[in-house]
PDB file of C-alpha atoms in Angstrom:
ATOM      1  CA  UNK A   9     -12.504 -19.829 -19.986  1.00  0.00           C
ATOM      2  CA  UNK A  10     -14.907 -20.773 -16.793  1.00  0.00           C
ATOM      3  CA  UNK A  11     -11.788 -19.719 -14.926  1.00  0.00           C
ATOM      4  CA  UNK A  12     -11.544 -16.472 -17.180  1.00  0.00           C
ATOM      5  CA  UNK A  13     -14.516 -15.499 -16.062  1.00  0.00           C
ATOM      6  CA  UNK A  14     -15.079 -16.414 -12.900  1.00  0.00           C
ATOM      7  CA  UNK A  15     -11.856 -14.352 -11.579  1.00  0.00           C
ATOM      8  CA  UNK A  16     -13.312 -11.242 -14.078  1.00  0.00           C
ATOM      9  CA  UNK A  17     -16.224 -11.869 -11.797  1.00  0.00           C
ATOM     10  CA  UNK A  18     -14.155 -11.638  -8.576  1.00  0.00           C
ATOM     11  CA  UNK A  19     -12.396  -8.086  -9.715  1.00  0.00           C
ATOM     12  CA  UNK A  20     -15.244  -5.803 -10.597  1.00  0.00           C
ATOM     13  CA  UNK A  21     -16.777  -7.486  -6.828  1.00  0.00           C
ATOM     14  CA  UNK A  22     -13.129  -5.820  -5.616  1.00  0.00           C
ATOM     15  CA  UNK A  23     -13.379  -2.980  -8.050  1.00  0.00           C
ATOM     16  CA  UNK A  24     -17.252  -2.226  -6.106  1.00  0.00           C
ATOM     17  CA  UNK A  25     -15.673  -2.534  -2.839  1.00  0.00           C
ATOM     18  CA  UNK A  26     -13.638  -0.285  -3.290  1.00  0.00           C
ATOM     19  CA  UNK A  27     -15.488   2.400  -4.235  1.00  0.00           C
ATOM     20  CA  UNK A  28     -18.120   1.316  -1.516  1.00  0.00           C
ATOM     21  CA  UNK A  29     -15.259   2.516   1.376  1.00  0.00           C
ATOM     22  CA  UNK A  30     -14.372   5.678  -1.125  1.00  0.00           C
ATOM     23  CA  UNK A  31     -18.140   6.151  -1.039  1.00  0.00           C
ATOM     24  CA  UNK A  32     -18.679   5.849   2.821  1.00  0.00           C
ATOM     25  CA  UNK A  33     -16.097   8.045   3.468  1.00  0.00           C
ATOM     26  CA  UNK A  34     -17.118  11.144   1.775  1.00  0.00           C
ATOM     27  CA  UNK A  35     -15.327   9.920  -1.028  1.00  0.00           C
ATOM     28  CA  UNK A  36     -12.237  11.174  -0.037  1.00  0.00           C
ATOM     29  CA  UNK A  37      -8.709   8.965  -0.061  1.00  0.00           C
ATOM     30  CA  UNK A  38      -6.166   8.993   2.084  1.00  0.00           C
ATOM     31  CA  UNK A  39      -3.299   8.578  -0.354  1.00  0.00           C
ATOM     32  CA  UNK A  40       0.577   8.405   1.320  1.00  0.00           C
ATOM     33  CA  UNK A  41       4.119   8.571   0.069  1.00  0.00           C
ATOM     34  CA  UNK A  42       7.256   6.557   1.844  1.00  0.00           C
ATOM     35  CA  UNK A  43      10.803   7.659   0.494  1.00  0.00           C
ATOM     36  CA  UNK A  44      12.361   5.114   3.258  1.00  0.00           C
ATOM     37  CA  UNK A  45      16.261   4.700   2.313  1.00  0.00           C
ATOM     38  CA  UNK A  46      17.987   0.836   3.565  1.00  0.00           C
ATOM     39  CA  UNK A  47      20.972   1.182   6.057  1.00  0.00           C
ATOM     40  CA  UNK A  48      22.645  -1.350   3.103  1.00  0.00           C
ATOM     41  CA  UNK A  49      23.369  -4.262   4.791  1.00  0.00           C
ATOM     42  CA  UNK A  50      20.205  -4.914   5.961  1.00  0.00           C
ATOM     43  CA  UNK A  51      18.233  -4.232   1.736  1.00  0.00           C
ATOM     44  CA  UNK A  52      17.530  -8.073   1.629  1.00  0.00           C
ATOM     45  CA  UNK A  53      15.554  -8.803   5.127  1.00  0.00           C
ATOM     46  CA  UNK A  54      13.595  -5.304   5.027  1.00  0.00           C
ATOM     47  CA  UNK A  55      12.380  -6.251   1.472  1.00  0.00           C
ATOM     48  CA  UNK A  56      11.046  -9.827   3.107  1.00  0.00           C
ATOM     49  CA  UNK A  57       9.186  -8.304   5.455  1.00  0.00           C
ATOM     50  CA  UNK A  58       8.176  -5.092   4.062  1.00  0.00           C
ATOM     51  CA  UNK A  59       6.359  -7.524   1.176  1.00  0.00           C
ATOM     52  CA  UNK A  60       4.709  -9.596   3.713  1.00  0.00           C
ATOM     53  CA  UNK A  61       3.603  -5.856   5.340  1.00  0.00           C
ATOM     54  CA  UNK A  62       2.159  -5.344   2.367  1.00  0.00           C
ATOM     55  CA  UNK A  63       0.652  -8.705   1.861  1.00  0.00           C
ATOM     56  CA  UNK A  64      -1.082  -8.920   5.229  1.00  0.00           C
ATOM     57  CA  UNK A  65      -2.639  -4.607   5.053  1.00  0.00           C
ATOM     58  CA  UNK A  66      -4.095  -5.747   1.531  1.00  0.00           C
ATOM     59  CA  UNK A  67      -5.160  -9.130   1.671  1.00  0.00           C
ATOM     60  CA  UNK A  68      -7.047  -8.014   5.805  1.00  0.00           C
ATOM     61  CA  UNK A  69      -7.819  -4.430   5.340  1.00  0.00           C
ATOM     62  CA  UNK A  70     -10.221  -3.408   3.856  1.00  0.00           C
ATOM     63  CA  UNK A  71      -9.641   0.617   4.261  1.00  0.00           C
ATOM     64  CA  UNK A  72      -5.907  -0.379   2.636  1.00  0.00           C
ATOM     65  CA  UNK A  73      -6.660  -0.490  -1.560  1.00  0.00           C
ATOM     66  CA  UNK A  74      -2.857  -0.825  -1.770  1.00  0.00           C
ATOM     67  CA  UNK A  75       0.522  -0.765  -0.942  1.00  0.00           C
ATOM     68  CA  UNK A  76       2.694  -0.378  -3.869  1.00  0.00           C
ATOM     69  CA  UNK A  77       6.188  -0.421  -3.072  1.00  0.00           C
ATOM     70  CA  UNK A  78       8.833  -0.493  -4.699  1.00  0.00           C
ATOM     71  CA  UNK A  79      12.535   0.364  -4.502  1.00  0.00           C
ATOM     72  CA  UNK A  80      14.621   3.159  -7.096  1.00  0.00           C
ATOM     73  CA  UNK A  81      16.865   1.431 -10.518  1.00  0.00           C
ATOM     74  CA  UNK A  82      20.449   1.112  -9.593  1.00  0.00           C
ATOM     75  CA  UNK A  83      19.415   2.707  -5.707  1.00  0.00           C
ATOM     76  CA  UNK A  84      18.522  -0.923  -4.449  1.00  0.00           C
ATOM     77  CA  UNK A  85      18.514   0.523  -0.869  1.00  0.00           C
ATOM     78  CA  UNK A  86      15.353   3.644  -1.856  1.00  0.00           C
ATOM     79  CA  UNK A  87      12.639   2.541  -1.017  1.00  0.00           C
ATOM     80  CA  UNK A  88       8.515   3.809  -2.457  1.00  0.00           C
ATOM     81  CA  UNK A  89       5.731   2.825  -1.471  1.00  0.00           C
ATOM     82  CA  UNK A  90       2.977   4.222  -2.596  1.00  0.00           C
ATOM     83  CA  UNK A  91       0.159   3.788  -0.267  1.00  0.00           C
ATOM     84  CA  UNK A  92      -3.757   4.015  -0.730  1.00  0.00           C
ATOM     85  CA  UNK A  93      -6.622   4.123   1.739  1.00  0.00           C
ATOM     86  CA  UNK A  94     -10.486   4.237   1.789  1.00  0.00           C
ATOM     87  CA  UNK A  95      -9.817   6.699   4.045  1.00  0.00           C
ATOM     88  CA  UNK A  96      -7.722   8.666   5.992  1.00  0.00           C
ATOM     89  CA  UNK A  97      -9.777   6.613   9.897  1.00  0.00           C
ATOM     90  CA  UNK A  98      -8.723   3.648   7.513  1.00  0.00           C
ATOM     91  CA  UNK A  99      -5.255   4.440   7.401  1.00  0.00           C
ATOM     92  CA  UNK A 100      -5.399   4.862  11.468  1.00  0.00           C
ATOM     93  CA  UNK A 101      -6.394   1.737  11.740  1.00  0.00           C
ATOM     94  CA  UNK A 102      -4.022   0.530   9.143  1.00  0.00           C
ATOM     95  CA  UNK A 103      -1.844   0.949  12.468  1.00  0.00           C
ATOM     96  CA  UNK A 104      -2.699  -0.588  14.817  1.00  0.00           C
ATOM     97  CA  UNK A 105      -2.445  -3.953  13.219  1.00  0.00           C
ATOM     98  CA  UNK A 106      -0.506  -6.765  14.107  1.00  0.00           C
ATOM     99  CA  UNK A 107       1.366  -7.236  11.014  1.00  0.00           C
ATOM    100  CA  UNK A 108       1.719  -3.046  10.691  1.00  0.00           C
ATOM    101  CA  UNK A 109       3.900  -2.648  14.271  1.00  0.00           C
ATOM    102  CA  UNK A 110       5.754  -6.037  13.393  1.00  0.00           C
ATOM    103  CA  UNK A 111       6.783  -4.447  10.485  1.00  0.00           C
ATOM    104  CA  UNK A 112       7.625  -1.146  12.277  1.00  0.00           C
ATOM    105  CA  UNK A 113       9.348  -2.693  15.498  1.00  0.00           C
ATOM    106  CA  UNK A 114      11.405  -5.021  12.757  1.00  0.00           C
ATOM    107  CA  UNK A 115      12.515  -2.335  10.377  1.00  0.00           C
ATOM    108  CA  UNK A 116      13.424  -0.087  12.743  1.00  0.00           C
ATOM    109  CA  UNK A 117      17.055  -0.412  13.114  1.00  0.00           C
ATOM    110  CA  UNK A 118      17.108  -1.314   9.365  1.00  0.00           C
ATOM    111  CA  UNK A 119      16.154   2.871   9.070  1.00  0.00           C
ATOM    112  CA  UNK A 120      18.014   5.343   7.534  1.00  0.00           C
ATOM    113  CA  UNK A 121      15.764   7.350   6.358  1.00  0.00           C
ATOM    114  CA  UNK A 122      12.111   8.118   6.012  1.00  0.00           C
ATOM    115  CA  UNK A 123      10.253  10.454   4.929  1.00  0.00           C
ATOM    116  CA  UNK A 124       6.249  10.746   4.948  1.00  0.00           C
ATOM    117  CA  UNK A 125       4.481  12.281   1.966  1.00  0.00           C
ATOM    118  CA  UNK A 126       1.229  12.959   2.335  1.00  0.00           C
ATOM    119  CA  UNK A 127      -0.708  13.653  -1.044  1.00  0.00           C
ATOM    120  CA  UNK A 128      -3.956  14.793  -2.582  1.00  0.00           C
ATOM    121  CA  UNK A 129      -5.291  13.018  -5.661  1.00  0.00           C
ATOM    122  CA  UNK A 130      -6.992  15.848  -8.022  1.00  0.00           C
ATOM    123  CA  UNK A 131      -9.787  13.028  -8.945  1.00  0.00           C
ATOM    124  CA  UNK A 132     -10.540  10.589  -6.550  1.00  0.00           C
ATOM    125  CA  UNK A 133     -12.414   8.975  -9.131  1.00  0.00           C
ATOM    126  CA  UNK A 134      -9.186   8.330 -11.162  1.00  0.00           C
ATOM    127  CA  UNK A 135      -8.418   6.072  -8.621  1.00  0.00           C
ATOM    128  CA  UNK A 136     -11.354   3.518  -9.519  1.00  0.00           C
ATOM    129  CA  UNK A 137     -10.333   4.060 -13.037  1.00  0.00           C
ATOM    130  CA  UNK A 138      -7.294   2.186 -11.814  1.00  0.00           C
ATOM    131  CA  UNK A 139      -8.727  -0.447 -10.509  1.00  0.00           C
ATOM    132  CA  UNK A 140     -11.452  -1.279 -13.064  1.00  0.00           C
ATOM    133  CA  UNK A 141      -8.483  -0.647 -15.898  1.00  0.00           C
ATOM    134  CA  UNK A 142      -6.843  -4.236 -14.012  1.00  0.00           C
ATOM    135  CA  UNK A 143     -10.692  -5.938 -15.081  1.00  0.00           C
ATOM    136  CA  UNK A 144     -10.083  -5.401 -18.397  1.00  0.00           C
TER     137      UNK A 144
END
């Protein structure tokens, strides 16, 4: 029970930090969808590097709220990454990190196609609801 209470406290503090990060940037997070097609011979190697990069980004960068990599069912060579940053500046800072540069350098030859789509949230407050729901 004590462990659960401790984890809930940490999650609530995390939601508060998300709110603070977004508020610091006038309440406008920066959201992007990456559509990536990987050359079949590199699928496993690419996935390992991507997972490493995503975890490092979320763990080490305050402005990175989410980097959520996924694959299309029955098409493992097609990757989608939903990225949510506290601001466009947080995204720009992310591009300068060692772990992102490692990811880009190591995977350049693996990527067959890349499409980056900037998205605009219809309701910035909804992002906070998503993070709060994780606590419940």
